[in-house]
Coordinates of C-alpha atoms and ligand atoms in Angstrom, one line a residue:
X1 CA 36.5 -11.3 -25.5
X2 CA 37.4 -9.2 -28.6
X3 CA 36.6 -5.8 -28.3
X4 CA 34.4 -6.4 -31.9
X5 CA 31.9 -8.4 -30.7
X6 CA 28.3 -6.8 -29.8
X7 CA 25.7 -8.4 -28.0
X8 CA 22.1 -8.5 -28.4
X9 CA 19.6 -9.7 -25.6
X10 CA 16.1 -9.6 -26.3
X11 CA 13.7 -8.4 -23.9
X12 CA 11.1 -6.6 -25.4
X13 CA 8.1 -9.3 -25.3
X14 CA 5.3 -9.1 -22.2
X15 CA 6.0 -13.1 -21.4
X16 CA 2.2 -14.0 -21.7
X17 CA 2.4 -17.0 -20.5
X18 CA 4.1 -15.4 -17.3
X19 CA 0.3 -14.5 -16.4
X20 CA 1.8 -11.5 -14.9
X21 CA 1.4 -7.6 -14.5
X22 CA 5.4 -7.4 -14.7
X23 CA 7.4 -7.8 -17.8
X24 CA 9.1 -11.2 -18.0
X25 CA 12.5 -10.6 -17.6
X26 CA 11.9 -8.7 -14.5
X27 CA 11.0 -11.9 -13.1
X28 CA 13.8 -13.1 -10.5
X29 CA 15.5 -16.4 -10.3
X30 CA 16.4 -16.1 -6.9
X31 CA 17.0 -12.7 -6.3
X32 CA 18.0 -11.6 -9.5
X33 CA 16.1 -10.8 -12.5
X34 CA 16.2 -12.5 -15.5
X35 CA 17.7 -9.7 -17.6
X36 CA 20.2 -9.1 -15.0
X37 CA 21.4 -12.1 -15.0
X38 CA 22.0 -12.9 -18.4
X39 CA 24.0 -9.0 -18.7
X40 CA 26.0 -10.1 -15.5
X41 CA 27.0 -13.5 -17.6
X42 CA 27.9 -11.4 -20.2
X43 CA 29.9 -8.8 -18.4
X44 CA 31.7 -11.7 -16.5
X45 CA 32.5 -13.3 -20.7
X46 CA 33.7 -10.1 -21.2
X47 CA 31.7 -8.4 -23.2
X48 CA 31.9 -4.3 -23.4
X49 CA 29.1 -3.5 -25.9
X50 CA 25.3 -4.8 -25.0
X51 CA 22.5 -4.0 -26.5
X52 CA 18.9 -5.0 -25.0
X53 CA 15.9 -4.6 -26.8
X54 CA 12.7 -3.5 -24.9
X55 CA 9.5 -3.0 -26.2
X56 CA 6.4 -4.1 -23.7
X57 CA 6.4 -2.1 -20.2
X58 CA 10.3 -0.5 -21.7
X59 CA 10.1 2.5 -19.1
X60 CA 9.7 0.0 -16.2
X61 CA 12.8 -2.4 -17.9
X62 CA 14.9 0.0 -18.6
X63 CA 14.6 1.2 -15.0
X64 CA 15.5 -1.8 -13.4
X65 CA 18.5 -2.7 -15.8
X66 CA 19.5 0.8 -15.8
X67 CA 22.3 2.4 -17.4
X68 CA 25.5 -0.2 -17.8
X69 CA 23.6 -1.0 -21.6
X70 CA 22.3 0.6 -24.3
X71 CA 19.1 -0.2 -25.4
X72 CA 17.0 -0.6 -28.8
X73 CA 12.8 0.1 -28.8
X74 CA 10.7 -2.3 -30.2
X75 CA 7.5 -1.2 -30.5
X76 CA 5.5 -4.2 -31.7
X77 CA 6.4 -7.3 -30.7
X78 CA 6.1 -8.9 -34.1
X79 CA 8.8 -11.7 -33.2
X80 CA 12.4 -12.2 -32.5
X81 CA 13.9 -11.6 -36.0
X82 CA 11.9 -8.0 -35.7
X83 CA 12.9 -7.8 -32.5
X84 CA 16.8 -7.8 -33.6
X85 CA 16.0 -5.8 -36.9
X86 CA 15.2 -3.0 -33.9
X87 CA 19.1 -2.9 -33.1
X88 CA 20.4 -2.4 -37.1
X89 CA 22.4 0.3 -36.2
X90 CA 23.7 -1.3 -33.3
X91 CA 24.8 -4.4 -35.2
X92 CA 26.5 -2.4 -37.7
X93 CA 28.7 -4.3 -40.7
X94 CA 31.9 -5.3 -38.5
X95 CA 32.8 -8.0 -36.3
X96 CA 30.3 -10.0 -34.8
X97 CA 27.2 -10.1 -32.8
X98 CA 26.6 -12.3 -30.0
X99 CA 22.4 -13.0 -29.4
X100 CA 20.7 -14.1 -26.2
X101 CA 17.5 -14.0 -25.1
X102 CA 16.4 -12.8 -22.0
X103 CA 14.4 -15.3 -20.7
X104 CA 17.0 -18.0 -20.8
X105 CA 19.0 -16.7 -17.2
X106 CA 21.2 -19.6 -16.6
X107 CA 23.9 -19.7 -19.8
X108 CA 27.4 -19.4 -18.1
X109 CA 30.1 -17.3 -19.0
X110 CA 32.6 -20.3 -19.8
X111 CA 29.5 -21.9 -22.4
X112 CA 29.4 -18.1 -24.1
X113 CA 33.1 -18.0 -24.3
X114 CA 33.0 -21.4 -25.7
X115 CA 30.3 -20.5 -28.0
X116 CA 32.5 -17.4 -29.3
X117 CA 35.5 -19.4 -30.1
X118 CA 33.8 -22.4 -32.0
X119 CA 31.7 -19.1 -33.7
X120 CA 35.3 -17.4 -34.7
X121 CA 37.9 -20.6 -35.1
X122 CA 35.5 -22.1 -37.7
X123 CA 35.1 -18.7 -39.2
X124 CA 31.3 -19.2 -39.7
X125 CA 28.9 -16.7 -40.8
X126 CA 25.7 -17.8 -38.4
X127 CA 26.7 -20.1 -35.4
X128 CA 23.2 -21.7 -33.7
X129 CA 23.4 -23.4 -29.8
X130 CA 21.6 -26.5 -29.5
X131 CA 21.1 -29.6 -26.6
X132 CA 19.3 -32.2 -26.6
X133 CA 16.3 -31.5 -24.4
X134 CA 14.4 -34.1 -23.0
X135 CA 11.1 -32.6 -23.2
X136 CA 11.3 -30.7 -26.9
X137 CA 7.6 -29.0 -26.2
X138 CA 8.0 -25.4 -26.9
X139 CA 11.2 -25.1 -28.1
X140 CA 12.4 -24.8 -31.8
X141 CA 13.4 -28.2 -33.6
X142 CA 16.9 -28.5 -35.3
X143 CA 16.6 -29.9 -38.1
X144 CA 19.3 -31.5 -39.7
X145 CA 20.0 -33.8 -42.9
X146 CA 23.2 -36.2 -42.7
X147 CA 24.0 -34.4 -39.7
X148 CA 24.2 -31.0 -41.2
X149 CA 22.3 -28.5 -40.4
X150 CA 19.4 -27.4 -42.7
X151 CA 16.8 -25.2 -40.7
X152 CA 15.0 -24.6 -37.4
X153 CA 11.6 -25.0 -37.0
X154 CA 9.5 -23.8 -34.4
X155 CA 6.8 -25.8 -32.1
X156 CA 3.9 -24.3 -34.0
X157 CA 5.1 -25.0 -37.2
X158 CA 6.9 -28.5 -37.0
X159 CA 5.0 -31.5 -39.1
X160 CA 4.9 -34.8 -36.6
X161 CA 8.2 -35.6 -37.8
X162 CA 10.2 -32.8 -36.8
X163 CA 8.1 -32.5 -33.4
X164 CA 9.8 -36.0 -32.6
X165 CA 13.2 -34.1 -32.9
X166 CA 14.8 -33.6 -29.4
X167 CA 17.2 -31.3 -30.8
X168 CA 16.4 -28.2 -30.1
X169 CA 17.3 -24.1 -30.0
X170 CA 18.7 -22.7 -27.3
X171 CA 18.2 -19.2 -28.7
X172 CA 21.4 -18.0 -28.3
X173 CA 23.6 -17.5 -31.4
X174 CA 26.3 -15.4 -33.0
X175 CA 26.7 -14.0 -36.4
X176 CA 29.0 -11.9 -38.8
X177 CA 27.4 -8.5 -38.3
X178 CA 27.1 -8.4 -42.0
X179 CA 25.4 -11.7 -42.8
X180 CA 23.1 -10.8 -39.8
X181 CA 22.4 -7.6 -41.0
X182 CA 21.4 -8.6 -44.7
X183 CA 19.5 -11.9 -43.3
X184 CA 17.1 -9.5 -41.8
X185 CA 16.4 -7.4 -44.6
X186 CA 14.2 -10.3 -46.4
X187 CA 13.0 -11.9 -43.5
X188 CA 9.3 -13.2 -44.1
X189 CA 6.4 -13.4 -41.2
X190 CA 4.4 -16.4 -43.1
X191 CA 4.3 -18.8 -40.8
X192 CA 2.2 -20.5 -37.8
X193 CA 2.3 -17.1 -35.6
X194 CA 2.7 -14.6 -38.3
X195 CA 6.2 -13.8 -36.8
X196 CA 9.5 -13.1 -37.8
X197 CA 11.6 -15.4 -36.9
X198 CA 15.0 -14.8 -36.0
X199 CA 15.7 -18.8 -36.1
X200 CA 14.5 -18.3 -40.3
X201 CA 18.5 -16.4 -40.6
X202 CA 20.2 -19.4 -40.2
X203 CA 18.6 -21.0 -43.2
X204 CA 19.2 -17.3 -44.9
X205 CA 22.1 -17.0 -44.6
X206 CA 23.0 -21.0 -45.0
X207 CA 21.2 -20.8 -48.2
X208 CA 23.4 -17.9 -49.8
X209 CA 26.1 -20.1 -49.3
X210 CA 27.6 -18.7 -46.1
X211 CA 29.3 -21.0 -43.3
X212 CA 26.4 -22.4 -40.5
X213 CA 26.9 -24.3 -38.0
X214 CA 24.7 -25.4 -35.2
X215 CA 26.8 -26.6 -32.1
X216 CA 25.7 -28.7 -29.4
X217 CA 25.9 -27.6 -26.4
X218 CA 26.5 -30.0 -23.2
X219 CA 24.2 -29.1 -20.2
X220 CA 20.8 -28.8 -21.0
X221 CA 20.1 -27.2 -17.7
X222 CA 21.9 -23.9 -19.1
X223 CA 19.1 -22.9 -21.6
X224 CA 16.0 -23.5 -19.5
X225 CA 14.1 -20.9 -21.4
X226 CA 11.4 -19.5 -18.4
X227 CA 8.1 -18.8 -20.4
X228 CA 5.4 -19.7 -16.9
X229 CA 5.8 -19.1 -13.0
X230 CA 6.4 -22.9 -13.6
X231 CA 9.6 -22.8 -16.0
X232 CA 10.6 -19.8 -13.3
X233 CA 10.7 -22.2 -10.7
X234 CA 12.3 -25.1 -12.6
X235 CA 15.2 -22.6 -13.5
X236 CA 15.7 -21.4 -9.7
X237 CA 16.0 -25.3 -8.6
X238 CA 18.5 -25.4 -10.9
X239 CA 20.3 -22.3 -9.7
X240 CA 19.8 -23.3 -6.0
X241 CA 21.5 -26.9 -7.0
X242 CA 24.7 -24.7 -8.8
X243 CA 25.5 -22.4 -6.2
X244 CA 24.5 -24.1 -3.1
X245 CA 26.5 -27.3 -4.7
X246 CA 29.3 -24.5 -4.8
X247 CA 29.6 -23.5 -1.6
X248 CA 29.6 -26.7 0.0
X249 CA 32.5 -28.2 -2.1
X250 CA 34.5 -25.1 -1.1
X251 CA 33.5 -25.6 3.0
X252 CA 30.5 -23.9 3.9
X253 CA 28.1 -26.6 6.0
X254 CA 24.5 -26.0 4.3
X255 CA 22.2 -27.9 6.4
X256 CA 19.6 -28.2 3.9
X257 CA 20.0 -27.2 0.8
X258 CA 16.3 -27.6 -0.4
X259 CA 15.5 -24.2 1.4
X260 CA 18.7 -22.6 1.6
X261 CA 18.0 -19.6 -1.1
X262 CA 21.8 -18.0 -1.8
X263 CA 22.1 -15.8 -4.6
X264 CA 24.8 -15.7 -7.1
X265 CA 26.7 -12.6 -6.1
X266 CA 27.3 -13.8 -2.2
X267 CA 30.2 -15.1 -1.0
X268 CA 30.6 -17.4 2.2
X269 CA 33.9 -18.0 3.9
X270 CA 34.7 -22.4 4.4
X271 CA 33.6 -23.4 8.3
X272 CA 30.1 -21.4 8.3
X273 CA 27.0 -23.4 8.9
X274 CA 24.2 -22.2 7.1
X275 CA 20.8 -23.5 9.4
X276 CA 17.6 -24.1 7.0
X277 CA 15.0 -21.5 5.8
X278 CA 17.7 -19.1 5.2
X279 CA 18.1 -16.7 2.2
X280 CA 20.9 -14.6 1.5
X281 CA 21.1 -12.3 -1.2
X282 CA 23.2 -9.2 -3.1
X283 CA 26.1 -8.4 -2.4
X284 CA 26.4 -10.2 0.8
X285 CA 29.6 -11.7 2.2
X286 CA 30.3 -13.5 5.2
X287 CA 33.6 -14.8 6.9
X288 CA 34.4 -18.1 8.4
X289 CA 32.9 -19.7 11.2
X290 CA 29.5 -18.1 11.4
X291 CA 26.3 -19.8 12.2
X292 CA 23.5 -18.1 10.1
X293 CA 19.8 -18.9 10.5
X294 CA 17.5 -20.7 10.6
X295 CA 15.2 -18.7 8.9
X296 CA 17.4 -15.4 8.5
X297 CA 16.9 -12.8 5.5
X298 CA 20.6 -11.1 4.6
X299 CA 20.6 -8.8 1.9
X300 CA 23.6 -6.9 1.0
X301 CA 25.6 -7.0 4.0
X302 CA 29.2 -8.1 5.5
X303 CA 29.2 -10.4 8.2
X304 CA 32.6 -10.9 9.1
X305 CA 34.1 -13.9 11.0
X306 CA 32.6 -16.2 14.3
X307 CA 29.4 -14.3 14.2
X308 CA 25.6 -15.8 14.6
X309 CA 22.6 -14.6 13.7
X310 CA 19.2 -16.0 14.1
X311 CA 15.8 -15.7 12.7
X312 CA 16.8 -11.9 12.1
X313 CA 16.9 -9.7 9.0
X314 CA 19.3 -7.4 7.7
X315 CA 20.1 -5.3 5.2
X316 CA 22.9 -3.1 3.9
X317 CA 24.2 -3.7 7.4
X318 CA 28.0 -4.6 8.7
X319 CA 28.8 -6.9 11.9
X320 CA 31.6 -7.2 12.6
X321 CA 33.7 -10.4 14.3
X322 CA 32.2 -12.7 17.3
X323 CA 29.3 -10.7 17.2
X324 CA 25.6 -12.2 18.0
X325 CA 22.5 -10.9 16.4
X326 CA 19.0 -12.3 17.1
X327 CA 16.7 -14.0 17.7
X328 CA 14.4 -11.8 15.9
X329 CA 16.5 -8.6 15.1
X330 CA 16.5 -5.9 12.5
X331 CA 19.5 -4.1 11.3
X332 CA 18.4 -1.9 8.6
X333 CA 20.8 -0.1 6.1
X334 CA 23.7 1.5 7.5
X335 CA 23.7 -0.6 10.8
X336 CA 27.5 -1.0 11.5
X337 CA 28.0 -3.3 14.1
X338 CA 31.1 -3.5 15.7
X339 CA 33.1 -6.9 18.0
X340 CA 31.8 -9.0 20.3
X341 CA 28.5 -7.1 20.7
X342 CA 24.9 -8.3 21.0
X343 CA 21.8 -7.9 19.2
X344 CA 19.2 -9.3 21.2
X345 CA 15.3 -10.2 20.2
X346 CA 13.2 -7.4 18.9
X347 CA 16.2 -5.1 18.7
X348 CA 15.8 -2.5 15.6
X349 CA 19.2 -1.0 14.5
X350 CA 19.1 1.8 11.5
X351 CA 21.8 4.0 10.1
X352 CA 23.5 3.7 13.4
X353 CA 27.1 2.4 14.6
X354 CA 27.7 0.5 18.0
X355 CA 31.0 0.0 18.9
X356 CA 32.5 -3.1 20.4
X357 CA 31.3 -5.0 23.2
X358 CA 28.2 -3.1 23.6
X359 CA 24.6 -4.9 24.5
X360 CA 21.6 -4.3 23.2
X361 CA 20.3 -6.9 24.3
X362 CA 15.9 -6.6 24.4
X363 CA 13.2 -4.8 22.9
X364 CA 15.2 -1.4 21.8
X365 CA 15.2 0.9 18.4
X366 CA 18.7 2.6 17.8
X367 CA 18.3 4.7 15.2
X368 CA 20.6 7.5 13.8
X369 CA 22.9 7.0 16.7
X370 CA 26.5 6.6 17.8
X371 CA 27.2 4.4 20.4
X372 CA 30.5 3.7 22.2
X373 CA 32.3 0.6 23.7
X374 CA 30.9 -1.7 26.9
X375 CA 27.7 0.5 26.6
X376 CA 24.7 -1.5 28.3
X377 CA 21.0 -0.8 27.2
X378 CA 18.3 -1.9 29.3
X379 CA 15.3 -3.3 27.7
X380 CA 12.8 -1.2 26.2
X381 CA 15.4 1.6 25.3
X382 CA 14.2 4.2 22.7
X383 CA 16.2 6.6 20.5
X384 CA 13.5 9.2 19.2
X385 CA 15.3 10.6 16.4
X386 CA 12.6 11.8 14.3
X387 CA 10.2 14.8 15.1
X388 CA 8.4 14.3 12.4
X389 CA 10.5 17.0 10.0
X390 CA 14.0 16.4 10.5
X391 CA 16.1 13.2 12.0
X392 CA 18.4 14.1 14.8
X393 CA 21.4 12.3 16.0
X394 CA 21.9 10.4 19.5
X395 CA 25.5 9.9 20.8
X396 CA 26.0 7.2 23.8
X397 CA 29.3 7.1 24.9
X398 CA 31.9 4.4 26.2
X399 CA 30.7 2.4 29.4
X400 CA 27.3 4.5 29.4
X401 CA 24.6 2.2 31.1
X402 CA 21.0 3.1 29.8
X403 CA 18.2 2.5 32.5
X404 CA 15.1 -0.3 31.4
X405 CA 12.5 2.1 29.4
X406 CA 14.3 4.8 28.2
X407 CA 13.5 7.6 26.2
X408 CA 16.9 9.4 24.6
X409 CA 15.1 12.2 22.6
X410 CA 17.8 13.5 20.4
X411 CA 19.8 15.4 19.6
X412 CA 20.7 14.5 22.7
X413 CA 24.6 12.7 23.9
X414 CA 25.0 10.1 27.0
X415 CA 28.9 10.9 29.0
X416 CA 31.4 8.1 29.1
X417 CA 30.0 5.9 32.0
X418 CA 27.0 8.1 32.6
X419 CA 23.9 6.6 33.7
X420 CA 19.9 6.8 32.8
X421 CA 17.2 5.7 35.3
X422 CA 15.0 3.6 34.1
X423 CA 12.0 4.6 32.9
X424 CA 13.7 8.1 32.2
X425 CA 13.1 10.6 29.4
X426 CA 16.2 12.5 28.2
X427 CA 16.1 14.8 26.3
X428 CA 19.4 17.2 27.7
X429 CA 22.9 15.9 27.4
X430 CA 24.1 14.1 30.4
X431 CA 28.3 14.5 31.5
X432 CA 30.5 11.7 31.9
X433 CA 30.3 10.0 35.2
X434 CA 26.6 11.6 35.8
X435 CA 23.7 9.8 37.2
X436 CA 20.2 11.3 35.1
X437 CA 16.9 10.7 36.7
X438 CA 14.7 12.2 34.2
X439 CA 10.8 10.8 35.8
X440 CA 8.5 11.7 38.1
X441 CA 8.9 10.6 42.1
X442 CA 6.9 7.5 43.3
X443 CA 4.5 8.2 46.2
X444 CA 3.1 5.2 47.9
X445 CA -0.7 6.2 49.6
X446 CA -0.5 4.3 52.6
X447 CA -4.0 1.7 53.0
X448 CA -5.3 3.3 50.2
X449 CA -6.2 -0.4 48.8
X450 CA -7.9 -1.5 51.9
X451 CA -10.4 2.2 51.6
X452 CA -11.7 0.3 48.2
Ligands
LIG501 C1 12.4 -18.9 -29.0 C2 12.9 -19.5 -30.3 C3 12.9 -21.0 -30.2 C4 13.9 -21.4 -29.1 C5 13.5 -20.7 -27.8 C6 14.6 -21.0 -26.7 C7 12.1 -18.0 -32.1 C8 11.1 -17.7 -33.2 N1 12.0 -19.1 -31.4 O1 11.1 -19.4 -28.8 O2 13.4 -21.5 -31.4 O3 13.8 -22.8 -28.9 O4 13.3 -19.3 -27.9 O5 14.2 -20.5 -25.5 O6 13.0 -17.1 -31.9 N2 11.1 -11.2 -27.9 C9 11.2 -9.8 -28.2 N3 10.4 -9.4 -29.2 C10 9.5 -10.1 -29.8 C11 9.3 -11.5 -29.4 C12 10.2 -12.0 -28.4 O7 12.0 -9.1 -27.7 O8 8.8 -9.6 -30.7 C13 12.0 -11.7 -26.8 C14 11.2 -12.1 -25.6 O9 11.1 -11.1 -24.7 C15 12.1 -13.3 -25.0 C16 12.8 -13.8 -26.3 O10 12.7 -12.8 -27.3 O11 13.0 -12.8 -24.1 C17 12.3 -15.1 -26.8 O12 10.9 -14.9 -27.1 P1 9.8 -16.1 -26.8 O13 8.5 -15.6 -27.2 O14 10.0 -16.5 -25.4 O15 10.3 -17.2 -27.8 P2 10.1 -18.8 -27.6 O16 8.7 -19.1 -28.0 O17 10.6 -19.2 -26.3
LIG502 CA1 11.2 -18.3 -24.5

């Protein structure tokens, strides 16, 4: 993409229609917001310079998109053309500028690129997207005489005639900074919503006698515009379809893709089965030959080859090959995981490493904790690594083998095949090779029972 292009995305409007305490685009399609996605599109075009214009709830937006754009304020949300007129300095009187809207998160990069090119190769001043749409409600009507392009005409302000017109805006467009710039300057707010329009440009600038063009885009699906928790869901089935469509043409097994949630930034290695109910999201990335789910949350995390996991949740956590995690586990962020280990049910791993062929196998909370090779934990084993102030650090060694109902109070480190009695509290180091009985003696009162 050519380093003089700028891109606009509008984002300053509350979404009304979102019925919603949280600003529109901050809505998710799967588990990325809306703004998100459409600036990820537009890195992935290419694009270096973007511009997003908040206005309603901008603290919060500008937050969550944080600082790989700039941004423009809008203060008012007196339409879209007033919404762009926010970013005049931005837009500037070179090159062009590239316009999307925020609440349209599935355009791909290949359609913007495409878009850019017909923009540039016909040399056009203002270059309009439209599709056919098979339900026009809501959208803005192209209209057109002899097939060329006269106007657009919004939903509240189309006679009969244009409301039977299926083509419609997509709301994305591109312009010559210049013409965009000018266009602006006499833009007029009398119409049905007492708006300005950023769709009234095209006839601007068409009407100076300036190249316009409308081009019709192929896939409807792309331009989905989300304006209710109805549209939202629409455009995720549509996401779900792409990408899960995706990764079972390149050889991952999805059982069923109906409720198989996988966002757009995870990859999956050919020969994993993905079980039903599973959603896996970030930056996650998992090898070949894995059997994931059913019903398994994975955010963020690297799963590496032959390794299941079931009904368990992780997060920022690495595991690494022919390891088994579940059912019902928890690794938590900075759970390294190492080969051939196991994660059993109601295991709780945090910000700790366990080396290979170690087995954790029942009911156990390792947190802040290194842990060796061939270690054994017996169930109901506790790292207490917090006193409440500071968080201490627990160190098991190789071969250690940790008693049922252990307490390791740390900071505290297990020898190389030392062993803890059950039901033991530790709370001093135990050498390599030791035996620790850390609990009070049984005594058995002889007929006591029969005194009753
Ligand atoms: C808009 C277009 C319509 C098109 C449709 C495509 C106009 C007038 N209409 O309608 O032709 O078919 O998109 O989805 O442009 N925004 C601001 N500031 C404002 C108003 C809106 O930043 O003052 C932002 C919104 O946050 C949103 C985007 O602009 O991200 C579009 O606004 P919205 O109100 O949803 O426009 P539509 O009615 O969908
Ligand atoms: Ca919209």
């Amino acid at each position: 993409m050519s380093t003089n292009l700028k891109v606009i995305i509008l984002a300053a409007g509350q979404g009304t229609r979102m019925k919603s305490k949280v600003p529109k685009v901050l809505h998710k399609v799967l588990d990325k917001t809306m703004a998100d996605c459409v600036i990820d599109t537009c890195l992935e075009a290419g694009a270096e310079d973007i511009c997003v214009i908040v206005g309603h709830q901008s603290m919060m937006v500008k937050k969550m998109i944080g600082d790989r754009v700039k941004y423009a304020f809008q203060k008012e949300q007196l339409g879209t053309g007033h919404a762009v007129m926010q970013a005049g300095d931005f837009i500037g009187e070179d090159g062009n500028v590239l316009i999307l809207c925020g609440d349209t998160p599935l355009i791909r990069p290949e359609t913007i690129k495409q878009i850019i090119s017909f923009h540039t190769e016909n040399d056009n001043s203002a270059t309009g997207v439209s599709f056919i749409a098979e339900n026009p409600t809501g959208y803005g009507r192209i209209i057109r005489e002899q097939g060329k392009f006269v106007k657009i005409v919004e939903q509240k302000d189309a006679t009969p005639k244009e409301q039977a017109v299926n083509e419609v805006n997509s709301g994305v467009y591109i312009f010559k900074a210049a013409s965009l710039k000018s266009a602006l300057e006499g833009l007029k707010n009398n119409n049905a919503s007492g708006e300005y329009y950023l769709t009234d440009t095209l006839e601007v600038i068409k009407s100076k006698g300036e190249k316009t063009e409308v081009m019709k885009a192929e896939d409807e699906t792309e331009f989905l515009g989300v304006n209710s928790k109805l549209d939202l869901y629409k455009a995720t089935k549509v996401l779900m379809n792409r990408i899960n469509e995706k990764h079972m043409l390149e050889g991952v097994s999805i059982i069923n893709p109906e409720n198989t949630y996988i966002g757009q930034d995870v990859k999956i290695a050919p020969d994993t089965i993905i079980l039903p109910g599973t959603s896996l999201k970030g930056k996650t990335k998992i090898g070949t030959d894995c059997i994931i789910g059913p019903n398994t949350e994975i955010t963020s995390s690297e799963i590496k080859d032959g390794v299941s996991i079931k009904m368990s949740v992780l997060d920022n956590a690495y595991v690494d090959n022919y390891t088994t995690v579940g059912p019902f586990a928890y690794l938590r962020p900075g759970a390294h995981v190492g080969e051939h280990v196991r994660i059993g049910d109601f295991v709780e791993i945090k910000n700790s490493n366990i080396d290979d062929g170690t087995k954790v196998s029942h009911l156990t909370y390792v947190g802040d904790s290194d842990v060796g090779k061939g270690v054994n934990f017996g169930c109901g084993t506790v790292t207490a690594n917090y006193d409440g102030v500071s968080k201490y650090r627990t160190t098991i060694k190789d071969n250690a083998f940790i008693g049922c109902n252990t307490n390791l109070i740390a900071p505290v480190t297990v020898g190389e095949y030392a062993v803890t009695a059950a039901g033991s509290t530790i709370n001093k180091d135990v050498p390599d090779h030791a035996l620790s009985i850390a609990r009070k003696r049984q005594i058995n009162i002889d007929e006591w029972a029969k005194k009753k």
